[in-house]
Every structure is written in C-alpha cells, then in structure tokens.
Coordinates of C-alpha atoms in Angstrom, one line a residue:
M1 CA -9.7 -1.0 16.1
V2 CA -10.4 2.7 15.5
F3 CA -7.6 4.8 14.2
S4 CA -9.0 8.2 13.5
K5 CA -8.2 10.0 16.8
R6 CA -4.8 8.4 17.3
L7 CA -3.9 9.1 13.7
E8 CA -4.9 12.7 13.9
F9 CA -2.7 13.0 17.0
L10 CA 0.3 11.7 14.9
Y11 CA -0.6 14.1 12.1
A12 CA -1.1 17.2 14.3
P13 CA 2.5 18.4 14.5
L14 CA 2.9 18.0 10.7
Q15 CA -0.2 19.9 9.5
N16 CA 1.1 22.3 6.9
S17 CA 0.8 23.0 3.2
D18 CA 3.4 20.4 2.3
F19 CA 2.0 17.5 4.4
Y20 CA 0.0 14.8 2.6
P21 CA -1.9 12.5 4.9
D22 CA -2.8 8.9 4.0
G23 CA -3.9 5.7 5.7
V24 CA -6.9 3.4 5.9
V25 CA -9.7 4.0 3.4
D26 CA -12.4 2.3 5.4
E27 CA -11.5 1.6 9.0
Y28 CA -14.3 -1.0 9.6
R29 CA -13.5 -2.9 6.4
Y30 CA -9.8 -2.9 7.2
A31 CA -10.3 -4.1 10.8
Q32 CA -12.5 -7.0 9.5
S33 CA -10.2 -8.1 6.7
S34 CA -8.1 -11.2 7.0
P35 CA -5.3 -10.8 6.4
R36 CA -4.9 -7.1 7.0
V37 CA -2.8 -5.6 4.2
L38 CA -0.9 -2.3 4.0
Y39 CA 0.5 -1.1 0.7
L40 CA 3.7 0.9 1.4
L41 CA 4.3 3.3 -1.4
K42 CA 6.8 6.1 -2.2
E43 CA 5.0 9.4 -2.3
V44 CA 1.7 11.0 -3.5
N45 CA 1.6 12.1 -7.1
H46 CA 0.2 15.6 -6.4
H47 CA 2.9 18.2 -6.8
P48 CA 1.4 21.7 -7.1
E49 CA 3.4 22.3 -10.3
D50 CA 2.0 19.2 -11.9
R51 CA -1.6 19.5 -10.8
K52 CA -4.4 22.0 -11.2
V53 CA -6.1 20.9 -8.0
E54 CA -5.8 23.4 -5.2
G55 CA -6.0 23.0 -1.5
P56 CA -4.9 20.2 0.9
F57 CA -4.7 16.7 -0.5
D58 CA -5.6 13.6 1.6
L59 CA -5.0 10.3 -0.1
R60 CA -7.8 8.7 1.9
E61 CA -10.4 11.1 0.7
F62 CA -9.0 10.9 -2.9
L63 CA -9.3 7.1 -2.8
R64 CA -12.8 7.1 -1.4
E65 CA -13.9 9.3 -4.3
H66 CA -11.8 7.4 -6.8
I67 CA -13.3 4.0 -5.7
E68 CA -16.8 5.4 -6.4
W69 CA -15.7 6.6 -9.8
Y70 CA -14.0 3.2 -10.5
A71 CA -17.1 1.3 -9.5
S72 CA -19.6 3.4 -11.3
K73 CA -17.8 4.4 -14.5
D74 CA -15.4 1.4 -14.9
K75 CA -12.5 3.9 -15.0
A76 CA -9.5 4.2 -12.7
F77 CA -5.9 5.3 -12.8
R78 CA -3.7 2.4 -13.9
M79 CA -2.0 2.1 -10.5
W80 CA -5.2 1.7 -8.6
R81 CA -6.7 -0.7 -11.2
N82 CA -3.5 -2.8 -11.0
A83 CA -3.4 -2.7 -7.2
S84 CA -7.0 -3.9 -6.9
K85 CA -6.2 -7.0 -9.0
Y86 CA -3.1 -7.9 -7.0
L87 CA -4.9 -7.4 -3.8
Y88 CA -7.9 -9.4 -5.0
G89 CA -5.5 -12.3 -5.4
I90 CA -4.4 -12.0 -1.8
F91 CA -7.9 -11.9 -0.4
H92 CA -9.4 -14.6 -2.7
G93 CA -6.7 -17.2 -3.0
F94 CA -5.2 -16.1 -6.3
P95 CA -7.7 -17.4 -9.0
P96 CA -6.3 -17.3 -12.6
F97 CA -5.4 -13.7 -13.6
A98 CA -7.6 -13.9 -16.6
H99 CA -10.6 -14.3 -14.3
V100 CA -9.5 -11.4 -12.1
D101 CA -8.8 -9.2 -15.1
S102 CA -12.4 -9.8 -16.3
L103 CA -14.2 -9.1 -12.9
P104 CA -16.7 -6.3 -12.8
S105 CA -15.2 -2.9 -11.8
Q106 CA -17.5 -2.7 -8.7
Q107 CA -16.0 -5.9 -7.3
L108 CA -12.4 -4.8 -7.9
A109 CA -13.0 -1.3 -6.7
D110 CA -14.4 -2.6 -3.4
I111 CA -11.2 -4.4 -2.6
L112 CA -9.4 -1.1 -2.2
R113 CA -11.7 -0.2 0.7
Q114 CA -10.2 -2.8 3.0
V115 CA -6.5 -1.9 2.6
A116 CA -4.3 0.8 4.1
F117 CA -2.2 2.9 1.7
V118 CA 0.8 4.6 3.2
N119 CA 3.5 6.7 1.6
V120 CA 7.0 6.8 3.2
K121 CA 7.4 10.4 2.0
K122 CA 4.7 12.7 3.2
S123 CA 5.6 15.8 1.2
A124 CA 4.7 16.6 -2.4
G125 CA 5.8 14.3 -5.2
S126 CA 5.1 13.9 -8.9
A127 CA 4.6 11.1 -11.4
K128 CA 8.3 10.3 -11.5
S129 CA 9.7 10.0 -8.0
Y130 CA 13.2 11.4 -7.2
W131 CA 14.6 8.4 -5.2
P132 CA 17.2 10.3 -3.1
D133 CA 14.5 12.5 -1.6
V134 CA 12.1 9.5 -1.1
Y135 CA 14.9 7.4 0.6
K136 CA 16.1 10.3 2.8
E137 CA 12.7 11.1 4.2
G138 CA 11.6 7.5 4.4
T139 CA 14.7 6.4 6.4
S140 CA 14.8 9.5 8.6
S141 CA 14.5 8.9 12.4
Q142 CA 11.5 11.2 12.2
A143 CA 9.7 9.2 9.6
L144 CA 6.0 8.8 10.3
W145 CA 5.3 5.7 8.4
P146 CA 6.7 3.2 11.0
K147 CA 4.4 4.7 13.5
Q148 CA 1.5 4.2 11.1
V149 CA 2.4 0.6 10.6
H150 CA 2.4 0.1 14.4
L151 CA -1.0 1.8 14.6
F152 CA -2.6 -0.1 11.8
D153 CA -0.9 -3.4 12.7
P154 CA -1.2 -5.1 9.3
D155 CA -0.3 -8.7 8.8
I156 CA 1.3 -8.1 5.4
I157 CA 3.1 -5.0 4.1
L158 CA 3.4 -4.9 0.4
C159 CA 6.4 -2.6 -0.3
G160 CA 5.8 -0.9 -3.7
G161 CA 9.4 0.0 -4.4
T162 CA 10.1 0.8 -0.8
F163 CA 11.5 -2.5 0.5
S164 CA 15.1 -1.1 1.0
I165 CA 13.6 1.7 3.2
A166 CA 11.7 -0.8 5.3
E167 CA 14.9 -2.9 5.7
Q168 CA 16.7 0.2 7.1
L169 CA 14.2 1.0 9.9
I170 CA 12.4 -2.2 10.8
P171 CA 14.0 -4.9 13.1
Q172 CA 14.0 -8.2 11.3
K173 CA 13.6 -11.8 12.6
S174 CA 14.2 -13.5 9.3
Q175 CA 14.3 -12.9 5.5
E176 CA 13.7 -15.2 2.6
Q177 CA 13.8 -15.1 -1.2
V178 CA 11.0 -16.6 -3.3
G179 CA 11.8 -16.4 -7.0
P180 CA 12.3 -12.8 -7.9
L181 CA 10.5 -11.5 -4.7
S182 CA 11.8 -11.5 -1.2
F183 CA 10.2 -10.9 2.2
F184 CA 11.2 -10.4 5.8
V185 CA 9.4 -11.0 9.1
D186 CA 9.7 -8.3 11.7
K187 CA 9.9 -8.8 15.5
W188 CA 6.1 -8.2 15.7
E189 CA 5.5 -11.0 13.2
R190 CA 4.5 -8.7 10.4
V191 CA 5.6 -9.7 6.9
Y192 CA 7.2 -7.2 4.6
V193 CA 7.1 -8.2 0.9
D194 CA 9.5 -6.7 -1.7
F195 CA 6.9 -6.1 -4.3
Y196 CA 6.3 -3.8 -7.3
H197 CA 4.8 -0.3 -7.3
P198 CA 1.3 -0.7 -8.7
A199 CA 2.1 1.7 -11.5
T200 CA 4.9 -0.5 -12.8
W201 CA 4.6 -0.9 -16.6
H202 CA 7.9 -2.7 -17.6
K203 CA 6.5 -6.2 -16.7
A204 CA 3.2 -7.8 -17.6
R205 CA 0.6 -7.7 -14.9
E206 CA 0.0 -11.4 -15.3
L207 CA 3.6 -12.1 -14.5
I208 CA 3.6 -9.8 -11.5
Y209 CA 0.4 -11.4 -10.2
D210 CA 1.9 -14.9 -10.6
E211 CA 5.1 -13.9 -8.8
L212 CA 3.0 -12.6 -5.9
R213 CA 1.0 -15.8 -5.9
V214 CA 4.1 -18.0 -5.5
C215 CA 5.6 -15.7 -2.9
M216 CA 2.4 -15.6 -0.9
Q217 CA 2.3 -19.4 -0.7
R218 CA 5.4 -19.1 1.5
V219 CA 4.4 -15.9 3.2
S220 CA 1.0 -17.4 4.3
Q221 CA 2.9 -19.7 6.7
F222 CA 4.0 -16.6 8.7
I223 CA 0.7 -14.6 8.7
R224 CA -0.5 -14.3 12.3
S225 CA -4.2 -14.2 11.4
S226 CA -3.9 -17.6 9.7
E227 CA -2.7 -19.4 12.8

C-alpha cells in the first residue's frame, strides 16, 4: 500500500500557491495499522494573512515536524494533542481517559504517525472556518477528498465537523445514531463517524472521549479489518 506516486498524480493539476496538500503522515505505519483511520477535517489553518510562515504548506510535512516537537518537548497545539488522545482510544481499546491523559508525550505523539489527515477544503483557511466556503468546496463535484478516501481506503473516517459534507457525496448503505454521535456505512464498507473537530473546546475532552468509546462499540461491528 504505497500512495506517494498516485497521490502526486491527483495533486498535479492543483499545484498552485493556494493548494494545501495533506494525507498520510507515515505510509508504512498507516498501512500496518488496524483499523486504518482517516480524520476528515475542514481546512488547514494557514492563511497568509494570519501566518508569518512563507512558501508552500504541506500538512504532512508540518505534522512530521510537529510530532517530533510533541514527542521531545511535550508541547503540541491543542487540536493535535486532543486528536492523539481520541485516536489512542481507538487503537488501544479505550482505557480510562485519566490514563490516556497522563501518558508520556512520546507515546501520544507516535499515534499521529499511523493516521491520515485530510481536509475537505484544499485552499487557505484560518483559525475560524467560514462554513459556507468549506461546504461549497467540500461538496463540489470536483472535490479531491473523496478520491483520497478511495486511495487511502480507511476502515474508519472520523468526520471532524465534516459529516454533513460526507453525507452529500458518499453513497450510504446504512446509518445509525449512538447517543449524541451518529455514523453511516458506505457501499465500500467504510464507516463515517460524525465526530468533533479536535480543536473543539466547548465540551470536556473526557466526555468527548467517552462518547467516542460508546459509539465505537457499535462501529466495531462494521469494521472490515475486524472480521
């Protein structure tokens, strides 16, 4: 399962100053993980007017560097720290959140290596997304993210505030509600979960983690790699 060449083929027509590539952080780790997880996010927070960083921005390269910083300095942006804890639960059977919250930063940072991170909107964004623009680009017939999903072929897609976009473009076989979360299974047997953006601050992380734990008990019955 090697994505690089095929992914660059998808990206080639879009290479310009306002295109922000994303995808798998570590292809080998992603291919070996069970289940394979893709976090479907809105847009990259890297608008030229908001950032002093110049030049092209690649989310994959950013995360590779940020993971090293997270692991060595025990520092990370809130959204990636939160994401690592929710993802740790998925890969390790949801131990108590207090345990996950106290894990060494190296262990949590390493979790991010085995996940794909994809934005539905590939152009510049900022810390506060403008939803009409995100929705318009994400649901466009020219949207790139569904092709990335087919290429990466995850078992689980965590929709971080993007579930309504996925509902518009992805053919569904079934949909269920589990507490405050819902999910649907597409015709390729992939599971899309209506989850929170990892930067969400209006609900306690422990509650979010527990909601995901309960939802995943049901979702696990549909995961292809567990059959």
